[in-house]
Coordinates of C-alpha atoms and ligand atoms in Angstrom, one line a residue:
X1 CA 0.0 0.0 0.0
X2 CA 0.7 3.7 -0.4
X3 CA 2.6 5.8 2.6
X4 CA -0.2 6.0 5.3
X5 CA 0.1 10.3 5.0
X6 CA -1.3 9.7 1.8
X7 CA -4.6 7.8 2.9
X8 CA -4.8 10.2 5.5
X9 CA -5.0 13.3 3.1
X10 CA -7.3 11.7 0.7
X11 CA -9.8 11.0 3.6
X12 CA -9.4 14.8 4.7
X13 CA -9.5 16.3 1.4
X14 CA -13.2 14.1 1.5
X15 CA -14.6 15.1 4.1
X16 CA -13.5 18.5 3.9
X17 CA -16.2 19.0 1.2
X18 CA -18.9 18.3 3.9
X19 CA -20.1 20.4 6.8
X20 CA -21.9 17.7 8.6
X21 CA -23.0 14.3 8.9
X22 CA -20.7 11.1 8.4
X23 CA -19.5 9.2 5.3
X24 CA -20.0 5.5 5.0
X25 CA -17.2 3.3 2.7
X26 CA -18.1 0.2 2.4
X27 CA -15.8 -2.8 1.4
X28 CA -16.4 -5.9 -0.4
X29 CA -17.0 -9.4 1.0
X30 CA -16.0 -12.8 -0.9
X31 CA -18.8 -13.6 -2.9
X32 CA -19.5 -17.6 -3.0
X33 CA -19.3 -19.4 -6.2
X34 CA -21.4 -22.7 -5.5
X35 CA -21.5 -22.8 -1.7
X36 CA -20.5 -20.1 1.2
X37 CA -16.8 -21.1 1.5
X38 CA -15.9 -21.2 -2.1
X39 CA -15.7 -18.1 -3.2
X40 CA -14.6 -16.3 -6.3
X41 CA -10.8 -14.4 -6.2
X42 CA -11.0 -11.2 -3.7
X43 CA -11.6 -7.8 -5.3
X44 CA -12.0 -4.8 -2.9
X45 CA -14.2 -2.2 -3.5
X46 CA -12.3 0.5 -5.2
X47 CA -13.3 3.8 -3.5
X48 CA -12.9 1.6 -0.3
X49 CA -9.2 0.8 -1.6
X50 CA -8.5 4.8 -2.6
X51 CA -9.2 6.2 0.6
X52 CA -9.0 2.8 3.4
X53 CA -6.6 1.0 1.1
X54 CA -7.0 -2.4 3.4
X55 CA -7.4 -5.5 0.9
X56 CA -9.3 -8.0 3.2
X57 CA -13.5 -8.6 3.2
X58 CA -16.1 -7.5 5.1
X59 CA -14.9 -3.8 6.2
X60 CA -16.9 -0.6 6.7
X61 CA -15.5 2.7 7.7
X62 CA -17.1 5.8 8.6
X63 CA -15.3 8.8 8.2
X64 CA -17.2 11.5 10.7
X65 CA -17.4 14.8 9.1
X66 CA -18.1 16.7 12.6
X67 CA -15.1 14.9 14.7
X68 CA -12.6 14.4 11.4
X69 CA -12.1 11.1 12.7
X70 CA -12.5 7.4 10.9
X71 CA -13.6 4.3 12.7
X72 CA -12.9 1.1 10.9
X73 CA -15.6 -1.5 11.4
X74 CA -14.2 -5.1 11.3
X75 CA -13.1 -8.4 12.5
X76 CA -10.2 -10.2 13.8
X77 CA -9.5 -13.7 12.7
X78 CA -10.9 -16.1 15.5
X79 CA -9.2 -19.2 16.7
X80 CA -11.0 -21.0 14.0
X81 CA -10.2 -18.4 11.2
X82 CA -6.5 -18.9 12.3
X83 CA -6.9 -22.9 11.9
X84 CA -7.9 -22.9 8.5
X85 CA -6.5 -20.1 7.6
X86 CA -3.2 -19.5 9.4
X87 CA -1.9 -16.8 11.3
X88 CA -2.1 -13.3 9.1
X89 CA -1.4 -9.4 10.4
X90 CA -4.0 -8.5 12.6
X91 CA -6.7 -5.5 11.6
X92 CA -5.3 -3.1 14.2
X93 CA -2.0 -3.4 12.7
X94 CA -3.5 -3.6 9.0
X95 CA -5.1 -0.1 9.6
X96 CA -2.3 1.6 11.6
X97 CA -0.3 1.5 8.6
X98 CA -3.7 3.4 6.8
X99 CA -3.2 5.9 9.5
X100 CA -7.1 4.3 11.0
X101 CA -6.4 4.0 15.2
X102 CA -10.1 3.4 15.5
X103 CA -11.8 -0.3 15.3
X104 CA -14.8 -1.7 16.1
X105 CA -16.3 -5.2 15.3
X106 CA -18.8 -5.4 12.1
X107 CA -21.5 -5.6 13.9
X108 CA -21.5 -2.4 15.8
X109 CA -21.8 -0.2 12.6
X110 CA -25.3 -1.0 13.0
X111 CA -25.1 0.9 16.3
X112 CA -22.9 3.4 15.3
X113 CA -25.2 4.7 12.8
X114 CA -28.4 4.0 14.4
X115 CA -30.5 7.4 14.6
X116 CA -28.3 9.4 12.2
X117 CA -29.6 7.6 8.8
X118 CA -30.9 11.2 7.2
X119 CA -27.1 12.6 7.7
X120 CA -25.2 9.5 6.6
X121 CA -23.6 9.7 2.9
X122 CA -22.7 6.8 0.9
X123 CA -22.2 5.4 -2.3
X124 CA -24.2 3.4 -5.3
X125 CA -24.0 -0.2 -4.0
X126 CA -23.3 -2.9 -6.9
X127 CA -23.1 -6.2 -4.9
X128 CA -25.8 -7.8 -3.2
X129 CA -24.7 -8.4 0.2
X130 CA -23.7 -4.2 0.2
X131 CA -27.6 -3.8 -1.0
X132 CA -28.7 -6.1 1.8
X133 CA -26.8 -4.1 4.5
X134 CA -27.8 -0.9 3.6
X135 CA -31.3 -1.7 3.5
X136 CA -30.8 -3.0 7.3
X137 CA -28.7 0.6 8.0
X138 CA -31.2 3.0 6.4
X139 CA -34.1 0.9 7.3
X140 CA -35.4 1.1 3.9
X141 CA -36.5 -1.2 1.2
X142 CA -33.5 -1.5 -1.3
X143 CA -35.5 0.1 -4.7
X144 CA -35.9 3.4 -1.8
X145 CA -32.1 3.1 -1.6
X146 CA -30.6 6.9 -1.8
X147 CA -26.7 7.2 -2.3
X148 CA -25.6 10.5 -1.6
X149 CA -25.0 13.1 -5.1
X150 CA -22.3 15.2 -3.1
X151 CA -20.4 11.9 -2.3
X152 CA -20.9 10.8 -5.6
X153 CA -19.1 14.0 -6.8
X154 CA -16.4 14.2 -4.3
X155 CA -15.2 10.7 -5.1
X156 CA -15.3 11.8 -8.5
X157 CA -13.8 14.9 -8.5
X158 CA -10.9 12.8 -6.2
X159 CA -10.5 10.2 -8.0
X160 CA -9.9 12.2 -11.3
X161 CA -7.2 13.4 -10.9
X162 CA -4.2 11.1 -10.9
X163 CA -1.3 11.9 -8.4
X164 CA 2.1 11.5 -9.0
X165 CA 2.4 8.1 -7.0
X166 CA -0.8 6.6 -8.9
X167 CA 0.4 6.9 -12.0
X168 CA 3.8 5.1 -11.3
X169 CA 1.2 2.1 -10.8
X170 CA -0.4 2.7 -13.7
X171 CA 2.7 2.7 -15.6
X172 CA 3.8 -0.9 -14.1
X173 CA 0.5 -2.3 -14.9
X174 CA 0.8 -1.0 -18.4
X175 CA 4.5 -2.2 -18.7
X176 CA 3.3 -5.7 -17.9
X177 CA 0.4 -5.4 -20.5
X178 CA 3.1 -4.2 -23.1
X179 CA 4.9 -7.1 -23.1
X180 CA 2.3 -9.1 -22.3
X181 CA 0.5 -8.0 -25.9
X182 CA 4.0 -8.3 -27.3
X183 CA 4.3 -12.1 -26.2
X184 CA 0.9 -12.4 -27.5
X185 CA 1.8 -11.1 -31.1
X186 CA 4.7 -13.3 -31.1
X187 CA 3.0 -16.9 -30.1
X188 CA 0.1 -16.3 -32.3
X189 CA 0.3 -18.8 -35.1
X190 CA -2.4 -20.4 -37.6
X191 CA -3.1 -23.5 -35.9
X192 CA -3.2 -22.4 -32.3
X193 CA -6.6 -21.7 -30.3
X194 CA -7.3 -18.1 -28.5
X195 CA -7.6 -19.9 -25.2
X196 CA -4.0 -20.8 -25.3
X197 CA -3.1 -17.3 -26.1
X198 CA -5.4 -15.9 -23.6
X199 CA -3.6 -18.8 -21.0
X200 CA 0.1 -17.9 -22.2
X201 CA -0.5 -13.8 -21.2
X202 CA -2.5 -15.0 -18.2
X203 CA 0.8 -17.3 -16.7
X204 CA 3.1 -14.1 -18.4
X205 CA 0.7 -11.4 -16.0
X206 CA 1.0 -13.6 -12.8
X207 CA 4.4 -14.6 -13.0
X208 CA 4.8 -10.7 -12.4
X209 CA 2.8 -10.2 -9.5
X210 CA -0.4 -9.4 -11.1
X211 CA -3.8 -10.7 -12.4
X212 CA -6.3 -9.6 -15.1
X213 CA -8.1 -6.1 -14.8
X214 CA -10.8 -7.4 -16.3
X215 CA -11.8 -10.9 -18.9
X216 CA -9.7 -10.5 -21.4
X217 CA -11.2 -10.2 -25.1
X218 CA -8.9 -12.9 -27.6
X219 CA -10.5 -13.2 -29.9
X220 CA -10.6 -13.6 -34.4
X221 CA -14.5 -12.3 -33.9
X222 CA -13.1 -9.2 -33.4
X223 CA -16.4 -7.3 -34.0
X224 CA -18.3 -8.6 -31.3
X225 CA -17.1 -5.7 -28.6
X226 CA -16.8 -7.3 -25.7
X227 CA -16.4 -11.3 -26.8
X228 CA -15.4 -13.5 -24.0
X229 CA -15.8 -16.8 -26.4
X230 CA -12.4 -18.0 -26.8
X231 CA -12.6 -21.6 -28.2
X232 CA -11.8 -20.8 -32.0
X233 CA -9.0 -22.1 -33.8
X234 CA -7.0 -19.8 -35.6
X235 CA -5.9 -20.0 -39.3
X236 CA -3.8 -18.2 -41.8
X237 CA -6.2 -14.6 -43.3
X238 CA -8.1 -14.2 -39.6
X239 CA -7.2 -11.2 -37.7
X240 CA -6.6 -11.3 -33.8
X241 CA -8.0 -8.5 -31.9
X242 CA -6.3 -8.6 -27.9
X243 CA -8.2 -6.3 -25.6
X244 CA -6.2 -7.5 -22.3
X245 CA -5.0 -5.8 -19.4
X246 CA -3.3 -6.4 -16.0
X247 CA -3.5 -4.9 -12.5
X248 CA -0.7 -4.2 -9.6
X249 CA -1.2 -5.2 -6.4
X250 CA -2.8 -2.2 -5.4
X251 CA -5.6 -2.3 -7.7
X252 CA -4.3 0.1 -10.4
X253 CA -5.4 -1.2 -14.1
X254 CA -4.3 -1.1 -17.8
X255 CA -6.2 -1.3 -20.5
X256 CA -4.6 -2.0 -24.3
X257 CA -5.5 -3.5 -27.3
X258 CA -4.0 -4.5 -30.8
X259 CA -5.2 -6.4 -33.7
X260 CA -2.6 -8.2 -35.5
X261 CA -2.7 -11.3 -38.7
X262 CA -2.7 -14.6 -37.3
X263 CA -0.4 -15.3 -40.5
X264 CA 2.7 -13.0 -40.6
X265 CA 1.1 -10.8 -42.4
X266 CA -2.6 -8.8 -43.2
X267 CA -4.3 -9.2 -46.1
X268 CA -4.6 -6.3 -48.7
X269 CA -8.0 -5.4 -46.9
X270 CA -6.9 -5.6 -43.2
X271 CA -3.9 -3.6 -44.4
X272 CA -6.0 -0.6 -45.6
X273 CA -8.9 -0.9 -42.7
X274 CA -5.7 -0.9 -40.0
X275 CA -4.8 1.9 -41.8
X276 CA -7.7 4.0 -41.3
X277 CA -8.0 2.7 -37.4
X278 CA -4.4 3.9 -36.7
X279 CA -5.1 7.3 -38.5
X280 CA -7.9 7.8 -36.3
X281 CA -6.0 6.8 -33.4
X282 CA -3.2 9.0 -34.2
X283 CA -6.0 12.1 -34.9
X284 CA -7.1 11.5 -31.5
X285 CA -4.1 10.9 -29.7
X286 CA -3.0 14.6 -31.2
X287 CA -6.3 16.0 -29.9
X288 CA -5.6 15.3 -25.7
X289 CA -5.6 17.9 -24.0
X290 CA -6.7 19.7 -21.3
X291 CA -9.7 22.0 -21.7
X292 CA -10.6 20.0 -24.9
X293 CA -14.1 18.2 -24.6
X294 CA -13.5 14.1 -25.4
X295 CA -17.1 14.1 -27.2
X296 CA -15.1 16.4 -29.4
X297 CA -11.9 14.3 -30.2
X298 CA -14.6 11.2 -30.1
X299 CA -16.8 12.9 -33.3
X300 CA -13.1 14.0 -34.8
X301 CA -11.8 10.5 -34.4
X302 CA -15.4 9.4 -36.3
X303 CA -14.6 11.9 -38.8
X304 CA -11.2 10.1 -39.3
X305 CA -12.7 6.7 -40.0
X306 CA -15.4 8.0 -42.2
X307 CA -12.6 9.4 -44.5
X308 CA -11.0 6.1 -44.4
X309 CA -14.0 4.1 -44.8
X310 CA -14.8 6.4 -48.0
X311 CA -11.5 5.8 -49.1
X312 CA -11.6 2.2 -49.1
X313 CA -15.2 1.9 -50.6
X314 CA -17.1 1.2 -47.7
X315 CA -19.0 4.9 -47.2
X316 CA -19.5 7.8 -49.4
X317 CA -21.0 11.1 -49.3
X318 CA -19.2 13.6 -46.9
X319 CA -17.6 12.4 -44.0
X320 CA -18.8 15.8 -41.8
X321 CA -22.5 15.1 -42.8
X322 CA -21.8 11.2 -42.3
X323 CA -20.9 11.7 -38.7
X324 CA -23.4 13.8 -38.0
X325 CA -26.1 12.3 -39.0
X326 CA -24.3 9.6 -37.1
X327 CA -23.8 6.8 -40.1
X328 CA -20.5 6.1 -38.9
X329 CA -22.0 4.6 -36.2
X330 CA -22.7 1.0 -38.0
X331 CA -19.1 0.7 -38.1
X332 CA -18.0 2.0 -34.4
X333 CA -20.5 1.6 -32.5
X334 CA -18.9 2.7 -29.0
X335 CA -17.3 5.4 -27.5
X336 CA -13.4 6.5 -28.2
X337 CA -12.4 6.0 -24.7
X338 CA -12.8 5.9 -21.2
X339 CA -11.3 7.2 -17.4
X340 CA -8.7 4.4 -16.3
X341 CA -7.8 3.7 -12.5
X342 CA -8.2 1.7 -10.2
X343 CA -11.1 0.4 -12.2
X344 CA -11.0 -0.1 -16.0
X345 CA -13.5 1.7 -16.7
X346 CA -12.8 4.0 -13.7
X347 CA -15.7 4.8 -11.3
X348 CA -18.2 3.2 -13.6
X349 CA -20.1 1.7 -10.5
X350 CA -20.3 5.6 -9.4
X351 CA -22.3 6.3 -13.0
X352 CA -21.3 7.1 -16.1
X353 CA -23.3 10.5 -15.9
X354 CA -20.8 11.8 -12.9
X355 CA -18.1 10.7 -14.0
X356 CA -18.0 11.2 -17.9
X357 CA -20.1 14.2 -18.2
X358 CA -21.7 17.4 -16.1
X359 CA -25.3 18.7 -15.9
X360 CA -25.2 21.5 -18.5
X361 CA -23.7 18.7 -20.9
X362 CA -25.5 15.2 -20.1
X363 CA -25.2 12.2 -21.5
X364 CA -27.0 11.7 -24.3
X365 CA -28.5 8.1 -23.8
X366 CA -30.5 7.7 -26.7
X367 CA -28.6 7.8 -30.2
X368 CA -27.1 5.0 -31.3
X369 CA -23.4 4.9 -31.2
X370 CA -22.8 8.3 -29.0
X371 CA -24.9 6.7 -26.2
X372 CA -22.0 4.5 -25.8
X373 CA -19.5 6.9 -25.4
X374 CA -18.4 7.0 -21.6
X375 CA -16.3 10.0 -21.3
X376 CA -17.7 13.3 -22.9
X377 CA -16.7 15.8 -20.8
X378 CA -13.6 18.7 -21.2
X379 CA -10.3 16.7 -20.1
X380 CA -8.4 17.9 -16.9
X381 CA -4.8 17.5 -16.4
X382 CA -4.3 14.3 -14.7
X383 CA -7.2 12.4 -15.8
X384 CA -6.0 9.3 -17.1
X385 CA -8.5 7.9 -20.2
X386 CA -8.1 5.1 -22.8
X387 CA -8.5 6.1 -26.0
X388 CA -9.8 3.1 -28.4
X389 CA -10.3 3.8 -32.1
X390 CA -12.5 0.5 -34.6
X391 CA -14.1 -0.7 -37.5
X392 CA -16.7 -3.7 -36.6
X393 CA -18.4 -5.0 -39.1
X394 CA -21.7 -6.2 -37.3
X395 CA -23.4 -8.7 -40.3
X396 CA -27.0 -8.8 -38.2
X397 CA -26.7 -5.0 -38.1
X398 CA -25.8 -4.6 -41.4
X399 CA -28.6 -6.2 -42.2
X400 CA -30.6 -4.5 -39.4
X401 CA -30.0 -1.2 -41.2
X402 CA -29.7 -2.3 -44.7
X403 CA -33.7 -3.4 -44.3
X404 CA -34.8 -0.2 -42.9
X405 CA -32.5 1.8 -45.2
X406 CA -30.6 3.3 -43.1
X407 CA -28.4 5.8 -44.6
X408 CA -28.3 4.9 -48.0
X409 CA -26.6 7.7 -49.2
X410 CA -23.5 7.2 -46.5
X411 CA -22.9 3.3 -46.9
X412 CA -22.1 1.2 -49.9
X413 CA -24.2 -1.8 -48.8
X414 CA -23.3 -3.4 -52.1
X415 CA -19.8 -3.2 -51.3
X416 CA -20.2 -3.6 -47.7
X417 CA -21.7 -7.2 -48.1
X418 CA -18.9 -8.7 -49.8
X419 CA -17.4 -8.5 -46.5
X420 CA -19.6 -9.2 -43.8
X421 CA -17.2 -12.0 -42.4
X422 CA -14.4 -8.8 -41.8
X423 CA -14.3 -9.1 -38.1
X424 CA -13.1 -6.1 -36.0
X425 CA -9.7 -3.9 -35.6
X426 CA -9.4 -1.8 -32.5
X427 CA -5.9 -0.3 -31.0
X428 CA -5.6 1.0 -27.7
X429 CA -3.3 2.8 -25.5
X430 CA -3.6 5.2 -22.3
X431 CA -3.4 8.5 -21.7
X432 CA -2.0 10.8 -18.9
X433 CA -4.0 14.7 -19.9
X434 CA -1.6 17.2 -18.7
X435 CA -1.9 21.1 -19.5
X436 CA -0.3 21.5 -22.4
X437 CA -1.0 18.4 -24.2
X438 CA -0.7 14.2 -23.2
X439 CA 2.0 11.3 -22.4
X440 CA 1.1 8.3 -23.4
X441 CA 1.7 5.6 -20.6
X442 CA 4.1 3.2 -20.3
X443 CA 6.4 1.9 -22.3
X444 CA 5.8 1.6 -26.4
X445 CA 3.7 -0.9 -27.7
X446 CA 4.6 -1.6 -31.2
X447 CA 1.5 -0.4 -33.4
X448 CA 2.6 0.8 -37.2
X449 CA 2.0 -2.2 -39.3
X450 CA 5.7 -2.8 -40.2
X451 CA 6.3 -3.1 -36.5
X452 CA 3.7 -5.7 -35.9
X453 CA 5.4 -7.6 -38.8
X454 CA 9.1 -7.4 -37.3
X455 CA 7.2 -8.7 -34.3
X456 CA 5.8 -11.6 -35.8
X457 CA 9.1 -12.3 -38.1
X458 CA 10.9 -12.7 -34.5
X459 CA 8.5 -15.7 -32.8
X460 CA 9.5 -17.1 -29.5
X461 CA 11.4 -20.4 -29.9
Ligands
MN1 MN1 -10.8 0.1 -22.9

């Protein structure tokens, strides 16, 4: 874990937006899989882990606004816990080094709070078990539920911006991803099966200390965004698309992708449509700032691929009109990018609206393509964002749009049905805004075409 000084200033820094009342974190427990005491790999909750940074289930704190004091609500192992699960460093010492002198057993939260519900601030719960409790704290059916906006906000507006010691654990998590994409590029070979190079990275990521941020997508149905079926054999002509990333011990994520031939080499067609991915890419990448809005660089990136996509015969027309009118969209049908932290797609349990966008400039939730777009709002130095340029060709919604004639004047349907069976390209790095322009994170990840090929030309033995 971080220096305790700094747990202890992002706790004040909370509370110091409040004038009264108390703020309740609450952790994670280990969820069963089948049965109580077979449970799936521990994940703490990630606001929990910013500001209590203590990785073990079942935790609560409350941080009271009025006293500037925290209380940690938790157990000690028993005599039994010990016997099955040996000896480990005891709470009290686990939050002294969080700077927390304060600790209660779990079940005298209920007490703690009991009387002071209308003046207690806490956050969207996601798991069950958190849904359960705070029905029992607030004394309220779970659908009457109210998490509090101003805490909402203040996580956000925290949890933004990046310090300098966050993003040296960014950078070893995207480190580990680099080579980790790199060793993918390299074992892929006609013949082999995505699960084995989903199982290579996997043994590559732990063998460092870290785990998955998040399923990885391996995968030669590229299109399908988020496609967690990995049982295909791979031959000579597919394309692989790798979404993967890893994170550090402290919870902090990368999030990278890169399409590359199975063969050694693309085919005419993948050639030009990685092309037109990378320009965009490279348009956006240009575009990071701070002050600029991402729904800006996000329709300029659109505008990219539309010029490509005309180019290589897929769309006509004009590619400012095209976008507009949002044709693009049956091509890239998400967003450019999203926040990256201790989540991937940082704070998402807080809501998309907080996070990505502000109340004079909402989220548009409704048109197709843009609704999908997680980050709108104007950058601020030290956000940290992915930013995630495609082409998928979708055959059912090709043929979705091509029967209600959608766009005609936009998209070559003739052309674009020769090659339903394209798949998907998407390349993706992260991002560090800064005032006068970006860094990208971590180290290189090879991404011009001829670089993929010297990759591929040098295989692992
Ligand atoms: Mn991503």
């Amino acid at each position: 874990m971080f220096n305790k000084k700094i747990y202890i200033t992002r706790r004040n820094q909370l509370i110091s937006k409040f004038t009264t009342g108390k703020v309740l974190l609450l952790g994670n427990i280990e969820n069963p899989i089948n049965f109580e005491h077979n449970t799936y790999p521990f994940r703490q909750d990630s606001s929990f882990l910013y500001y209590i940074g203590i990785q073990s289930p079942k935790l609560a704190a409350v941080l009271d606004i009025d006293h500037g004091e925290t209380v940690l609500f938790g157990d000690e192992m028993t005599i039994d816990d010990i016997i099955w699960m040996g000896q480990q460093e005891t709470l009290a010492h686990k939050a002294e080094h969080v700077g927390i002198y304060q600790l209660l057993p779990f079940d005298q939260l209920f007490d703690f709070l009991q009387n002071t519900q209308e003046n207690i601030h806490y956050l969207p719960p996601y798991q069950p078990h958190n849904q359960l409790l705070l029905q029992k704290l607030m004394q309220c059916p779970a659908d009457q539920l109210r998490p509090s906006v101003p805490l909402i906000q203040a996580v956000v507006a925290q949890r933004s911006i990046k310090s300098p010691e966050e993003i040296v654990e960014l950078e070893k998590s995207i480190d580990v991803a680099v080579d980790m994409h790199r060793l993918a590029i390299k074992m892929t070979t006609p013949g082999c099966y995505e699960y084995q190079i989903s199982n290579a990275m996997q043994h590559f990521a732990q063998d460092q200390g870290m785990s998955f941020s998040y399923p990885p997508i391996v995968t030669k149905r590229g299109e399908i965004l988020h496609n967690h079926m990995q049982f295909h054999q791979l031959q000579a002509g597919d394309l692989l698309l790798n979404d993967s990333g890893v994170e550090t011990s402290l919870g902090y994520a990368s999030d990278l992708t890169r399409t590359f031939p199975v063969a050694k080499r693309f085919t005419v067609l993948q050639e030009e449509l990685y092309q037109v991915v990378l320009h965009a890419f490279k348009s956006a990448e240009q575009s990071l700032m701070s002050g600029v809005r991402f729904k800006d660089i996000h329709l300029k990136a659109c505008e990219a691929l539309v010029e490509g996509l005309i180019q290589t015969g897929f769309m006509k027309g004009n590619a400012q009109d095209a976008v507009m009118n949002h044709a693009h969209a049956l091509f890239f049908q998400c967003g450019l990018g999203h926040m990256l932290g201790l989540d991937v797609h940082d704070m998402e349990d807080l809501g998309e609206q907080y996070v990505g966008y502000t109340e004079t400039e909402p989220k548009d939730m409704k048109t197709f393509g843009i609704k999908s777009l997680r980050l709108g709002k104007q950058l601020e130095a030290g956000n940290v964002l992915t930013v995630e340029p495609g082409i998928y060709i979708i055959p059912e919604l090709t043929q979705l749009w091509e029967q209600q004639n959608l766009h005609k004047e936009f998209i070559n349907y003739d052309f674009l049905n020769k090659h339903l069976d394209f798949g998907g390209i998407r390349i993706e790095d992260n991002y560090l805004i800064e005032h006068t322009g970006y860094r990208r994170l971590g180290k290189y990840l090879e991404r011009e075409i001829q670089e993929i090929y010297q990759l591929k030309d040098n295989p692992i033995d």
